[in-house]
PDB file of C-alpha atoms in Angstrom:
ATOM      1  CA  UNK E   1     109.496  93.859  84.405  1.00 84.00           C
ATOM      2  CA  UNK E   2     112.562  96.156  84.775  1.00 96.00           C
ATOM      3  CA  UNK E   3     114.160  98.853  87.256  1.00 98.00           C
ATOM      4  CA  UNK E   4     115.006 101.739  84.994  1.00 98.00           C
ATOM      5  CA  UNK E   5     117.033 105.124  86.171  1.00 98.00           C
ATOM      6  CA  UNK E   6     116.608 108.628  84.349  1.00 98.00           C
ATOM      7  CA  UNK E   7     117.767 112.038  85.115  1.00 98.00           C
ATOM      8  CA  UNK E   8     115.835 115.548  84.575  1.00 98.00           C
ATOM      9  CA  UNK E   9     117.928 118.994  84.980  1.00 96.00           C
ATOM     10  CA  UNK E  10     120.881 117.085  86.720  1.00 98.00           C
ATOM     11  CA  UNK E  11     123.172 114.833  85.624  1.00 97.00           C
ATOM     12  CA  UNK E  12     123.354 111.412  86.311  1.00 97.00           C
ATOM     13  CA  UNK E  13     125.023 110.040  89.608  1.00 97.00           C
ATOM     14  CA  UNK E  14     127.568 107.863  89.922  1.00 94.00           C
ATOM     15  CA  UNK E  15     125.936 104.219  90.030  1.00 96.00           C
ATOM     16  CA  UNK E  16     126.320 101.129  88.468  1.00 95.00           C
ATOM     17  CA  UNK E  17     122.540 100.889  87.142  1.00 97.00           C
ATOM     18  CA  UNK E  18     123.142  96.631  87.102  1.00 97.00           C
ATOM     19  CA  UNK E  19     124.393  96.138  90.075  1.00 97.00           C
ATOM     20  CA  UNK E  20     121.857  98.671  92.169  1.00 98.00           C
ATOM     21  CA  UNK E  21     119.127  96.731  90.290  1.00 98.00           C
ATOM     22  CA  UNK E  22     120.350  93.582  91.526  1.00 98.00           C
ATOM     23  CA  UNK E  23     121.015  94.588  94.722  1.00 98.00           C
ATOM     24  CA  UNK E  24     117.257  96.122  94.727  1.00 98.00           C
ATOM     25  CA  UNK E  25     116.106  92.639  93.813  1.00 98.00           C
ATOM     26  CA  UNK E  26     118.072  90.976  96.574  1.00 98.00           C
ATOM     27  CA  UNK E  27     116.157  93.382  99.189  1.00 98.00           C
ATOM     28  CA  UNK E  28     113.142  92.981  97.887  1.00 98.00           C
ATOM     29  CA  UNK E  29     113.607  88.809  97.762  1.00 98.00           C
ATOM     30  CA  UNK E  30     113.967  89.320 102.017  1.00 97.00           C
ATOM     31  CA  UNK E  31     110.473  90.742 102.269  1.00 98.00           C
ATOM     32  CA  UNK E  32     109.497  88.152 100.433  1.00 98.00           C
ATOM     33  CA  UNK E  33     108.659  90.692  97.314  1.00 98.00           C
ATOM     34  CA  UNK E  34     109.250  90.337  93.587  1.00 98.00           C
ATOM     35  CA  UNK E  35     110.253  93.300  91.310  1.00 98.00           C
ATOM     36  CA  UNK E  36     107.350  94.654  88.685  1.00 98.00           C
ATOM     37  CA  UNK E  37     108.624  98.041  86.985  1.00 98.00           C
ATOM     38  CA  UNK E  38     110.401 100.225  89.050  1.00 98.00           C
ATOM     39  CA  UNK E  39     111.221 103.641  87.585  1.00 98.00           C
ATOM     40  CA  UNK E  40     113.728 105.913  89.246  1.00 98.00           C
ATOM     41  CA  UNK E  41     114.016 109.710  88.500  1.00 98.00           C
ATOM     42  CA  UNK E  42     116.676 111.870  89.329  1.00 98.00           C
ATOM     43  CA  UNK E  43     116.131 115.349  89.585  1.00 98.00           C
ATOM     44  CA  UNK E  44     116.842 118.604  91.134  1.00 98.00           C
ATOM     45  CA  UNK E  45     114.600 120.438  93.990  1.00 98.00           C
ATOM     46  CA  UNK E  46     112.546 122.590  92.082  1.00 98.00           C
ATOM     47  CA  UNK E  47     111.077 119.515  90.185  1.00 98.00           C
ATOM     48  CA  UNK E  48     110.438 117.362  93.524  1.00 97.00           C
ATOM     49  CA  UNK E  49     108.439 120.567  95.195  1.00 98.00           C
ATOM     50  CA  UNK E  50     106.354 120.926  91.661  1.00 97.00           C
ATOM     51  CA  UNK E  51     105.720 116.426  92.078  1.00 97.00           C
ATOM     52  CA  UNK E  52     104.907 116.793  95.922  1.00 96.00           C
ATOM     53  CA  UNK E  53     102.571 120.001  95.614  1.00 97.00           C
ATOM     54  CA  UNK E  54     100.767 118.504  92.449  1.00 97.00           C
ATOM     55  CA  UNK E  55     100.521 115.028  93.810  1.00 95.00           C
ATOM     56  CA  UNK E  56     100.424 115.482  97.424  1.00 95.00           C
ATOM     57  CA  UNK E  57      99.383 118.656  97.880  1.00 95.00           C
ATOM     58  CA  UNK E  58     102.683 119.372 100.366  1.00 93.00           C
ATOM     59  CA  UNK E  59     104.562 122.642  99.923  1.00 95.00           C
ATOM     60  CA  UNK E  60     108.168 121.674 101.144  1.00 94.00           C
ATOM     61  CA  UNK E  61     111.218 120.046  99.552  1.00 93.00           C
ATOM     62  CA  UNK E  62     112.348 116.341 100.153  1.00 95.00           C
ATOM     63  CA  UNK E  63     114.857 113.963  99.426  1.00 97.00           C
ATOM     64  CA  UNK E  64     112.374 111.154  98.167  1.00 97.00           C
ATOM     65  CA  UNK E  65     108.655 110.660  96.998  1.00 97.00           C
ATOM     66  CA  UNK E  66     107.452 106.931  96.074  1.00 97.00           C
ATOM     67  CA  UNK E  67     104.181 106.495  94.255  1.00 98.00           C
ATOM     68  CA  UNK E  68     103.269 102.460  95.004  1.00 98.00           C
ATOM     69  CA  UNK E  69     101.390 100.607  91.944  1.00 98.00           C
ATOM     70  CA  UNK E  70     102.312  97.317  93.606  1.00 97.00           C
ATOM     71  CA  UNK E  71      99.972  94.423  93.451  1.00 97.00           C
ATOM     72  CA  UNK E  72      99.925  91.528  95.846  1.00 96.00           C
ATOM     73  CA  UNK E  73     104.232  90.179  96.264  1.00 97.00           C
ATOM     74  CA  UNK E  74     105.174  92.090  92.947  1.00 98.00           C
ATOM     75  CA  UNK E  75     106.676  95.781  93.701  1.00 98.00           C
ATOM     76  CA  UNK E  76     106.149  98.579  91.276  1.00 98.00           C
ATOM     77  CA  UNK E  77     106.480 102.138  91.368  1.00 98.00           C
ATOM     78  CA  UNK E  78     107.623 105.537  90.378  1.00 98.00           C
ATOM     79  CA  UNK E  79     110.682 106.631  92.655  1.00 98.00           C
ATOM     80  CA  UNK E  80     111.780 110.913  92.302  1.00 98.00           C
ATOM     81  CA  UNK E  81     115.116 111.366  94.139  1.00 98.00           C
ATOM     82  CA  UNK E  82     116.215 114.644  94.630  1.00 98.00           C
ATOM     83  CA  UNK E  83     119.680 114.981  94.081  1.00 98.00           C
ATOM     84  CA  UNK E  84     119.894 118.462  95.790  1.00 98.00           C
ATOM     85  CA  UNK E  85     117.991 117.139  98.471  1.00 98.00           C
ATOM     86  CA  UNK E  86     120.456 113.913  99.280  1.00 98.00           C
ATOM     87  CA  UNK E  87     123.114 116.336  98.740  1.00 98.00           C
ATOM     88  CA  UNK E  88     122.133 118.241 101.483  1.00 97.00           C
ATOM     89  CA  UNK E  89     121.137 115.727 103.845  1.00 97.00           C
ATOM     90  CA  UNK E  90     124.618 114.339 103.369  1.00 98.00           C
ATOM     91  CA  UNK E  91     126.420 117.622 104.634  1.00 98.00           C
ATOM     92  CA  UNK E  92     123.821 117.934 107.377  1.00 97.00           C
ATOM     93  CA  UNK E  93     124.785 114.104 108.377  1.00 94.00           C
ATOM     94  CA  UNK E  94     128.097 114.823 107.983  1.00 97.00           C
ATOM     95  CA  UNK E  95     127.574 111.361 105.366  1.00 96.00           C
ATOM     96  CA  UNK E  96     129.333 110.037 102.078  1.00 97.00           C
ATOM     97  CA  UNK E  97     126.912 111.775  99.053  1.00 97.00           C
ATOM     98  CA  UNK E  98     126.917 108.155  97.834  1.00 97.00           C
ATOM     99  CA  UNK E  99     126.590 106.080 100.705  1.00 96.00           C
ATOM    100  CA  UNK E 100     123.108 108.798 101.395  1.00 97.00           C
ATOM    101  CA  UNK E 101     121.958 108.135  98.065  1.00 98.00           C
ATOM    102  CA  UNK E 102     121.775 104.795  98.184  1.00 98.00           C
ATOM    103  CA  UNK E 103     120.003 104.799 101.693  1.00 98.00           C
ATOM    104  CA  UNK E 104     117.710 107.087  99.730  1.00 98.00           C
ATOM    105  CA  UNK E 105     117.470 104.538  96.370  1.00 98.00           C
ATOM    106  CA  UNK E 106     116.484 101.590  98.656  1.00 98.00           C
ATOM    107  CA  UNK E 107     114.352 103.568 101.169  1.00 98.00           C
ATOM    108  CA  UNK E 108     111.929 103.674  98.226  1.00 98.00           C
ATOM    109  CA  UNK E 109     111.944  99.991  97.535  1.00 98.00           C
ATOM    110  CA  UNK E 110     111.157  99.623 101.796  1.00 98.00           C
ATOM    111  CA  UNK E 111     107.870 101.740 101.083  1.00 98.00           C
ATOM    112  CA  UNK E 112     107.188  99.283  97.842  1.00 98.00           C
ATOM    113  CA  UNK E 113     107.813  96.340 100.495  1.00 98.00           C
ATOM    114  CA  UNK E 114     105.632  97.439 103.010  1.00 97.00           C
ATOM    115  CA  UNK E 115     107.450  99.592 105.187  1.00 97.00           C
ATOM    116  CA  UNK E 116     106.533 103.111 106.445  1.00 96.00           C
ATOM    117  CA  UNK E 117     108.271 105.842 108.486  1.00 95.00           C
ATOM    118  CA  UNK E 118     104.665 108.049 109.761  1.00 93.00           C
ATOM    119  CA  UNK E 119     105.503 106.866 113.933  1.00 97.00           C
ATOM    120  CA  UNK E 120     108.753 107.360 115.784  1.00 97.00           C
ATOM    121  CA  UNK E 121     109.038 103.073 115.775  1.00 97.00           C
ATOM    122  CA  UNK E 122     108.040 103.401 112.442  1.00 97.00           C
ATOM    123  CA  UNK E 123     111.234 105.047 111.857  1.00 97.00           C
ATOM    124  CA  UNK E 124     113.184 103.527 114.427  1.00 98.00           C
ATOM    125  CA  UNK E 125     112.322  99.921 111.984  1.00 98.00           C
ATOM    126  CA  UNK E 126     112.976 102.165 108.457  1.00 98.00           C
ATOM    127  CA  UNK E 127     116.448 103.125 109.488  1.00 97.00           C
ATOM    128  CA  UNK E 128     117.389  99.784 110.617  1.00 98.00           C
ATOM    129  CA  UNK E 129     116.196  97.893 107.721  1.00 98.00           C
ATOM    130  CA  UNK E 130     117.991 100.504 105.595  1.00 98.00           C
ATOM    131  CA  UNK E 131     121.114  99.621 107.388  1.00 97.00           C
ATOM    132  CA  UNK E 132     120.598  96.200 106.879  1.00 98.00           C
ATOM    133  CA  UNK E 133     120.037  96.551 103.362  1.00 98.00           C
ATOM    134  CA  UNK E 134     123.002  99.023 103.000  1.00 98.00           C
ATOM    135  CA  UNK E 135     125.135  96.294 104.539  1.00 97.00           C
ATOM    136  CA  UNK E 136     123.586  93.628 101.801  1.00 97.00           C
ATOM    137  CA  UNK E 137     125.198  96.130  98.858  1.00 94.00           C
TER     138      UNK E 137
END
C-alpha cells in the first residue's frame, strides 16, 4: 500500500512527498479510513481536459479529477491535479499557490473517504472538512 506523486509536462511542486503522505493518512484515520494505493499525478491543463473528456465525457478544464477503486475502510485511487488549474484558482482566490494545492491534494482523499461536493450543503460540508484537514497539516 503506498501514496505515490508523479509529474507529466510540469515540474514537480514544492512538497515534502513524506510528510503530505502522512498527513493524508492522518485524515483519512478521522473518517475512520485506511490508505490502499493512492497515486497522485501532476500535470498541466491540456492533459486534465484529454482525462475528463475520455473518462467522463466533460469538455471543460478543472483543478482535480479522482477515480475511487476503494473497497470497504481501505482508500485507493488515481488523483490528476492540474497544476495550471490550482494556479489559477489561487489568483482568482486571491490564495497562497501552496496553501490551494494542498486543499486540492486532500480534497481528493475527502472523495476517497466518502465525501462529495454535487449539492450546495454538499459543498458547504467539503470546504469545511478541507479546512479542518488543512488545519491538521
Amino acid at each position: 500500500m503506498s501514496i505515490t506523486f508523479d509529474v507529466e509536462n510540469v515540474d514537480f511542486p514544492k512538497i515534502k512527498k513524506r510528510e503530505t503522505a502522512n498527513w493524508i493518512k492522518s485524515v483519512a484515520r478521522n473518517y475512520e479510513k485506511q490508505t490502499g494505493d493512492i497515486s497522485y499525478l501532476f500535470c498541466n491543463d491540456e492533459k486534465i481536459l484529454e482525462v475528463n473528456r475520455q473518462y467522463l465525457q466533460h469538455d471543460f478544464y478543472t483543478d482535480i479529477i479522482t477515480f475511487d477503486y476503494t473497497e470497504g475502510d481501505r482508500i485507493s485511487g488515481d488523483i490528476f491535479i492540474s497544476l495550471d488549474t490550482v494556479l489559477s484558482n489561487s489568483i482568482q482566490y486571491n490564495a497562497d499557490f501552496e496553501e490551494e494545492l494542498y486543499r486540492v491534494i486532500i480534497h481528493g482523499i475527502l472523495h476517497l473517504c466518502g465525501l462529495n461536493d454535487k449539492s450546495e450543503t454538499e459543498q458547504q460540508q467539503m470546504k469545511a472538512a478541507e479546512e479542518e484537514a488543512l488545519r491538521m497539516r
